[in-house]
Amino acid sequence: MSKNGEIISELCLLLVTILELFQLPPLVGPLVSLQNIFVFPFQLMKSMIMRFGELQKFDPNIVVGTGGYVSFPVCLVVALKGVNLVIQEQNSVPGIANWWLSFFADKVLVAFYSTVDSFVMKKKRVVCGNPTRLFLTQ
């Protein structure tokens, strides 16, 4: 199998692991609420500890985060562990998770030129558009 095939295989396996094992509830609206202030930090720490164990077994070379509350703990653990982290923001306005993760990421891939200014770390930003299936097969 080629190097690219191995990386894609690793990414798919990590995504499946995240979706199967993730137990972190989303933030409750409004953003500043008692549950978000008191319960969420403990749930986040619990999730990060669980993800650290999974990443020790899996040992990826690179992780691509696409944002949202599901990818935040995984990407944060990956960044703390020293694994290459790439954030892909497919929306014109970045979400809270991708905005925070951009400080830890090695590269921030954005789909629109208008999104570039939303991220502070200028050297990390790359406008690449949204990947399509045809593009991935080449």
PDB file of C-alpha atoms in Angstrom:
ATOM      1  CA  MET A   1       0.000   0.000   0.000  1.00  0.00           C
ATOM      2  CA  SER A   2       1.300   3.474  -0.811  1.00  0.00           C
ATOM      3  CA  LYS A   3       2.148   6.091   1.831  1.00  0.00           C
ATOM      4  CA  ASN A   4      -0.981   8.105   0.926  1.00  0.00           C
ATOM      5  CA  GLY A   5      -3.121   4.974   1.168  1.00  0.00           C
ATOM      6  CA  GLU A   6      -1.733   4.242   4.620  1.00  0.00           C
ATOM      7  CA  ILE A   7      -2.445   7.798   5.796  1.00  0.00           C
ATOM      8  CA  ILE A   8      -6.026   7.676   4.463  1.00  0.00           C
ATOM      9  CA  SER A   9      -6.513   4.298   6.124  1.00  0.00           C
ATOM     10  CA  GLU A  10      -5.242   5.690   9.429  1.00  0.00           C
ATOM     11  CA  LEU A  11      -7.537   8.716   9.161  1.00  0.00           C
ATOM     12  CA  CYS A  12     -10.582   6.538   8.434  1.00  0.00           C
ATOM     13  CA  LEU A  13      -9.815   4.273  11.372  1.00  0.00           C
ATOM     14  CA  LEU A  14      -9.396   7.265  13.681  1.00  0.00           C
ATOM     15  CA  LEU A  15     -12.695   8.746  12.488  1.00  0.00           C
ATOM     16  CA  VAL A  16     -14.515   5.476  13.149  1.00  0.00           C
ATOM     17  CA  THR A  17     -12.932   5.286  16.609  1.00  0.00           C
ATOM     18  CA  ILE A  18     -14.026   8.837  17.379  1.00  0.00           C
ATOM     19  CA  LEU A  19     -17.597   8.234  16.289  1.00  0.00           C
ATOM     20  CA  GLU A  20     -17.912   4.917  18.141  1.00  0.00           C
ATOM     21  CA  LEU A  21     -16.309   5.895  21.437  1.00  0.00           C
ATOM     22  CA  PHE A  22     -17.081   9.570  21.856  1.00  0.00           C
ATOM     23  CA  GLN A  23     -19.267  10.396  24.844  1.00  0.00           C
ATOM     24  CA  LEU A  24     -18.948  14.171  25.168  1.00  0.00           C
ATOM     25  CA  PRO A  25     -22.287  16.012  25.095  1.00  0.00           C
ATOM     26  CA  PRO A  26     -22.570  19.215  23.060  1.00  0.00           C
ATOM     27  CA  LEU A  27     -22.655  22.593  24.740  1.00  0.00           C
ATOM     28  CA  VAL A  28     -26.067  23.687  25.906  1.00  0.00           C
ATOM     29  CA  GLY A  29     -27.386  27.028  24.693  1.00  0.00           C
ATOM     30  CA  PRO A  30     -26.959  29.762  25.721  1.00  0.00           C
ATOM     31  CA  LEU A  31     -23.182  29.462  25.655  1.00  0.00           C
ATOM     32  CA  VAL A  32     -22.865  30.788  29.217  1.00  0.00           C
ATOM     33  CA  SER A  33     -24.981  28.477  31.346  1.00  0.00           C
ATOM     34  CA  LEU A  34     -24.464  26.626  34.624  1.00  0.00           C
ATOM     35  CA  GLN A  35     -24.114  23.285  32.832  1.00  0.00           C
ATOM     36  CA  ASN A  36     -21.512  24.643  30.425  1.00  0.00           C
ATOM     37  CA  ILE A  37     -19.523  26.283  33.222  1.00  0.00           C
ATOM     38  CA  PHE A  38     -19.556  23.432  35.761  1.00  0.00           C
ATOM     39  CA  VAL A  39     -20.215  20.152  33.921  1.00  0.00           C
ATOM     40  CA  PHE A  40     -18.598  20.659  30.529  1.00  0.00           C
ATOM     41  CA  PRO A  41     -14.974  21.082  31.783  1.00  0.00           C
ATOM     42  CA  PHE A  42     -15.146  17.731  33.605  1.00  0.00           C
ATOM     43  CA  GLN A  43     -16.709  16.006  30.607  1.00  0.00           C
ATOM     44  CA  LEU A  44     -13.990  17.513  28.406  1.00  0.00           C
ATOM     45  CA  MET A  45     -11.215  16.227  30.682  1.00  0.00           C
ATOM     46  CA  LYS A  46     -12.819  12.762  30.824  1.00  0.00           C
ATOM     47  CA  SER A  47     -13.050  12.672  27.040  1.00  0.00           C
ATOM     48  CA  MET A  48      -9.456  13.850  26.604  1.00  0.00           C
ATOM     49  CA  ILE A  49      -8.178  11.110  28.928  1.00  0.00           C
ATOM     50  CA  MET A  50     -10.145   8.487  26.993  1.00  0.00           C
ATOM     51  CA  ARG A  51      -8.858   9.806  23.650  1.00  0.00           C
ATOM     52  CA  PHE A  52      -5.268   9.834  24.903  1.00  0.00           C
ATOM     53  CA  GLY A  53      -5.506   6.103  25.575  1.00  0.00           C
ATOM     54  CA  GLU A  54      -6.930   5.445  22.113  1.00  0.00           C
ATOM     55  CA  LEU A  55      -4.242   7.558  20.442  1.00  0.00           C
ATOM     56  CA  GLN A  56      -1.511   5.689  22.337  1.00  0.00           C
ATOM     57  CA  LYS A  57      -2.713   2.443  20.723  1.00  0.00           C
ATOM     58  CA  PHE A  58      -3.340   3.936  17.288  1.00  0.00           C
ATOM     59  CA  ASP A  59      -0.302   6.288  17.024  1.00  0.00           C
ATOM     60  CA  PRO A  60      -1.279   8.352  13.928  1.00  0.00           C
ATOM     61  CA  ASN A  61       1.201  10.430  11.905  1.00  0.00           C
ATOM     62  CA  ILE A  62      -1.295  13.187  11.166  1.00  0.00           C
ATOM     63  CA  VAL A  63      -4.849  14.022  12.233  1.00  0.00           C
ATOM     64  CA  VAL A  64      -7.315  16.145  10.287  1.00  0.00           C
ATOM     65  CA  GLY A  65      -9.946  17.902  12.388  1.00  0.00           C
ATOM     66  CA  THR A  66     -13.101  19.245  10.787  1.00  0.00           C
ATOM     67  CA  GLY A  67     -14.450  21.108  13.793  1.00  0.00           C
ATOM     68  CA  GLY A  68     -17.351  20.651  16.120  1.00  0.00           C
ATOM     69  CA  TYR A  69     -17.574  19.354  19.659  1.00  0.00           C
ATOM     70  CA  VAL A  70     -16.737  15.814  18.522  1.00  0.00           C
ATOM     71  CA  SER A  71     -13.301  16.629  17.105  1.00  0.00           C
ATOM     72  CA  PHE A  72     -12.234  19.186  19.717  1.00  0.00           C
ATOM     73  CA  PRO A  73     -10.984  16.811  22.483  1.00  0.00           C
ATOM     74  CA  VAL A  74      -9.281  14.487  19.996  1.00  0.00           C
ATOM     75  CA  CYS A  75      -7.493  17.332  18.235  1.00  0.00           C
ATOM     76  CA  LEU A  76      -6.491  18.918  21.525  1.00  0.00           C
ATOM     77  CA  VAL A  77      -4.942  15.649  22.741  1.00  0.00           C
ATOM     78  CA  VAL A  78      -3.215  15.191  19.369  1.00  0.00           C
ATOM     79  CA  ALA A  79      -1.715  18.687  19.607  1.00  0.00           C
ATOM     80  CA  LEU A  80      -0.534  18.111  23.185  1.00  0.00           C
ATOM     81  CA  LYS A  81       0.957  14.779  22.150  1.00  0.00           C
ATOM     82  CA  GLY A  82       2.953  16.451  19.359  1.00  0.00           C
ATOM     83  CA  VAL A  83       1.281  14.741  16.394  1.00  0.00           C
ATOM     84  CA  ASN A  84       0.772  16.850  13.256  1.00  0.00           C
ATOM     85  CA  LEU A  85      -2.650  18.484  13.324  1.00  0.00           C
ATOM     86  CA  VAL A  86      -4.476  19.945  10.328  1.00  0.00           C
ATOM     87  CA  ILE A  87      -7.769  21.795  10.716  1.00  0.00           C
ATOM     88  CA  GLN A  88     -10.151  21.953   7.756  1.00  0.00           C
ATOM     89  CA  GLU A  89     -12.815  24.670   7.953  1.00  0.00           C
ATOM     90  CA  GLN A  90     -15.395  24.140   5.233  1.00  0.00           C
ATOM     91  CA  ASN A  91     -17.720  26.980   6.290  1.00  0.00           C
ATOM     92  CA  SER A  92     -17.410  30.686   5.532  1.00  0.00           C
ATOM     93  CA  VAL A  93     -17.457  31.478   9.265  1.00  0.00           C
ATOM     94  CA  PRO A  94     -15.340  29.259  11.523  1.00  0.00           C
ATOM     95  CA  GLY A  95     -16.889  27.534  14.488  1.00  0.00           C
ATOM     96  CA  ILE A  96     -15.662  27.887  18.060  1.00  0.00           C
ATOM     97  CA  ALA A  97     -13.849  24.526  18.034  1.00  0.00           C
ATOM     98  CA  ASN A  98     -11.853  25.222  14.870  1.00  0.00           C
ATOM     99  CA  TRP A  99     -11.051  28.754  15.963  1.00  0.00           C
ATOM    100  CA  TRP A 100      -9.517  27.513  19.240  1.00  0.00           C
ATOM    101  CA  LEU A 101      -7.807  24.559  17.588  1.00  0.00           C
ATOM    102  CA  SER A 102      -6.202  26.848  15.005  1.00  0.00           C
ATOM    103  CA  PHE A 103      -3.747  28.002  17.687  1.00  0.00           C
ATOM    104  CA  PHE A 104      -2.492  24.412  18.109  1.00  0.00           C
ATOM    105  CA  ALA A 105      -2.748  23.239  14.479  1.00  0.00           C
ATOM    106  CA  ASP A 106       0.182  22.952  12.087  1.00  0.00           C
ATOM    107  CA  LYS A 107      -2.002  24.030   9.135  1.00  0.00           C
ATOM    108  CA  VAL A 108      -5.488  25.534   8.827  1.00  0.00           C
ATOM    109  CA  LEU A 109      -7.198  24.686   5.541  1.00  0.00           C
ATOM    110  CA  VAL A 110     -10.092  26.942   4.575  1.00  0.00           C
ATOM    111  CA  ALA A 111     -12.575  26.698   1.747  1.00  0.00           C
ATOM    112  CA  PHE A 112     -13.183  30.410   1.095  1.00  0.00           C
ATOM    113  CA  TYR A 113     -10.919  33.432   0.813  1.00  0.00           C
ATOM    114  CA  SER A 114     -13.311  35.306   3.100  1.00  0.00           C
ATOM    115  CA  THR A 115     -12.597  32.809   5.888  1.00  0.00           C
ATOM    116  CA  VAL A 116      -8.842  33.485   5.924  1.00  0.00           C
ATOM    117  CA  ASP A 117      -9.144  36.643   8.020  1.00  0.00           C
ATOM    118  CA  SER A 118     -11.114  34.808  10.720  1.00  0.00           C
ATOM    119  CA  PHE A 119      -8.007  32.923  11.843  1.00  0.00           C
ATOM    120  CA  VAL A 120      -5.264  34.791  13.701  1.00  0.00           C
ATOM    121  CA  MET A 121      -2.259  32.602  12.856  1.00  0.00           C
ATOM    122  CA  LYS A 122      -1.415  33.965   9.386  1.00  0.00           C
ATOM    123  CA  LYS A 123       1.411  31.549   8.478  1.00  0.00           C
ATOM    124  CA  LYS A 124      -0.778  28.491   9.039  1.00  0.00           C
ATOM    125  CA  ARG A 125      -3.652  29.448   6.721  1.00  0.00           C
ATOM    126  CA  VAL A 126      -4.112  27.804   3.322  1.00  0.00           C
ATOM    127  CA  VAL A 127      -7.063  28.358   0.978  1.00  0.00           C
ATOM    128  CA  CYS A 128      -7.747  25.000  -0.652  1.00  0.00           C
ATOM    129  CA  GLY A 129     -11.495  24.927  -1.270  1.00  0.00           C
ATOM    130  CA  ASN A 130     -13.705  21.981  -0.390  1.00  0.00           C
ATOM    131  CA  PRO A 131     -12.359  18.594  -1.459  1.00  0.00           C
ATOM    132  CA  THR A 132     -14.529  16.624  -3.876  1.00  0.00           C
ATOM    133  CA  ARG A 133     -14.502  12.939  -4.712  1.00  0.00           C
ATOM    134  CA  LEU A 134     -12.994  13.527  -8.150  1.00  0.00           C
ATOM    135  CA  PHE A 135     -10.200  15.541  -6.553  1.00  0.00           C
ATOM    136  CA  LEU A 136      -9.450  12.792  -4.028  1.00  0.00           C
ATOM    137  CA  THR A 137      -9.031  10.124  -6.705  1.00  0.00           C
ATOM    138  CA  GLN A 138      -6.299  12.022  -8.553  1.00  0.00           C
TER     139      GLN A 138
END
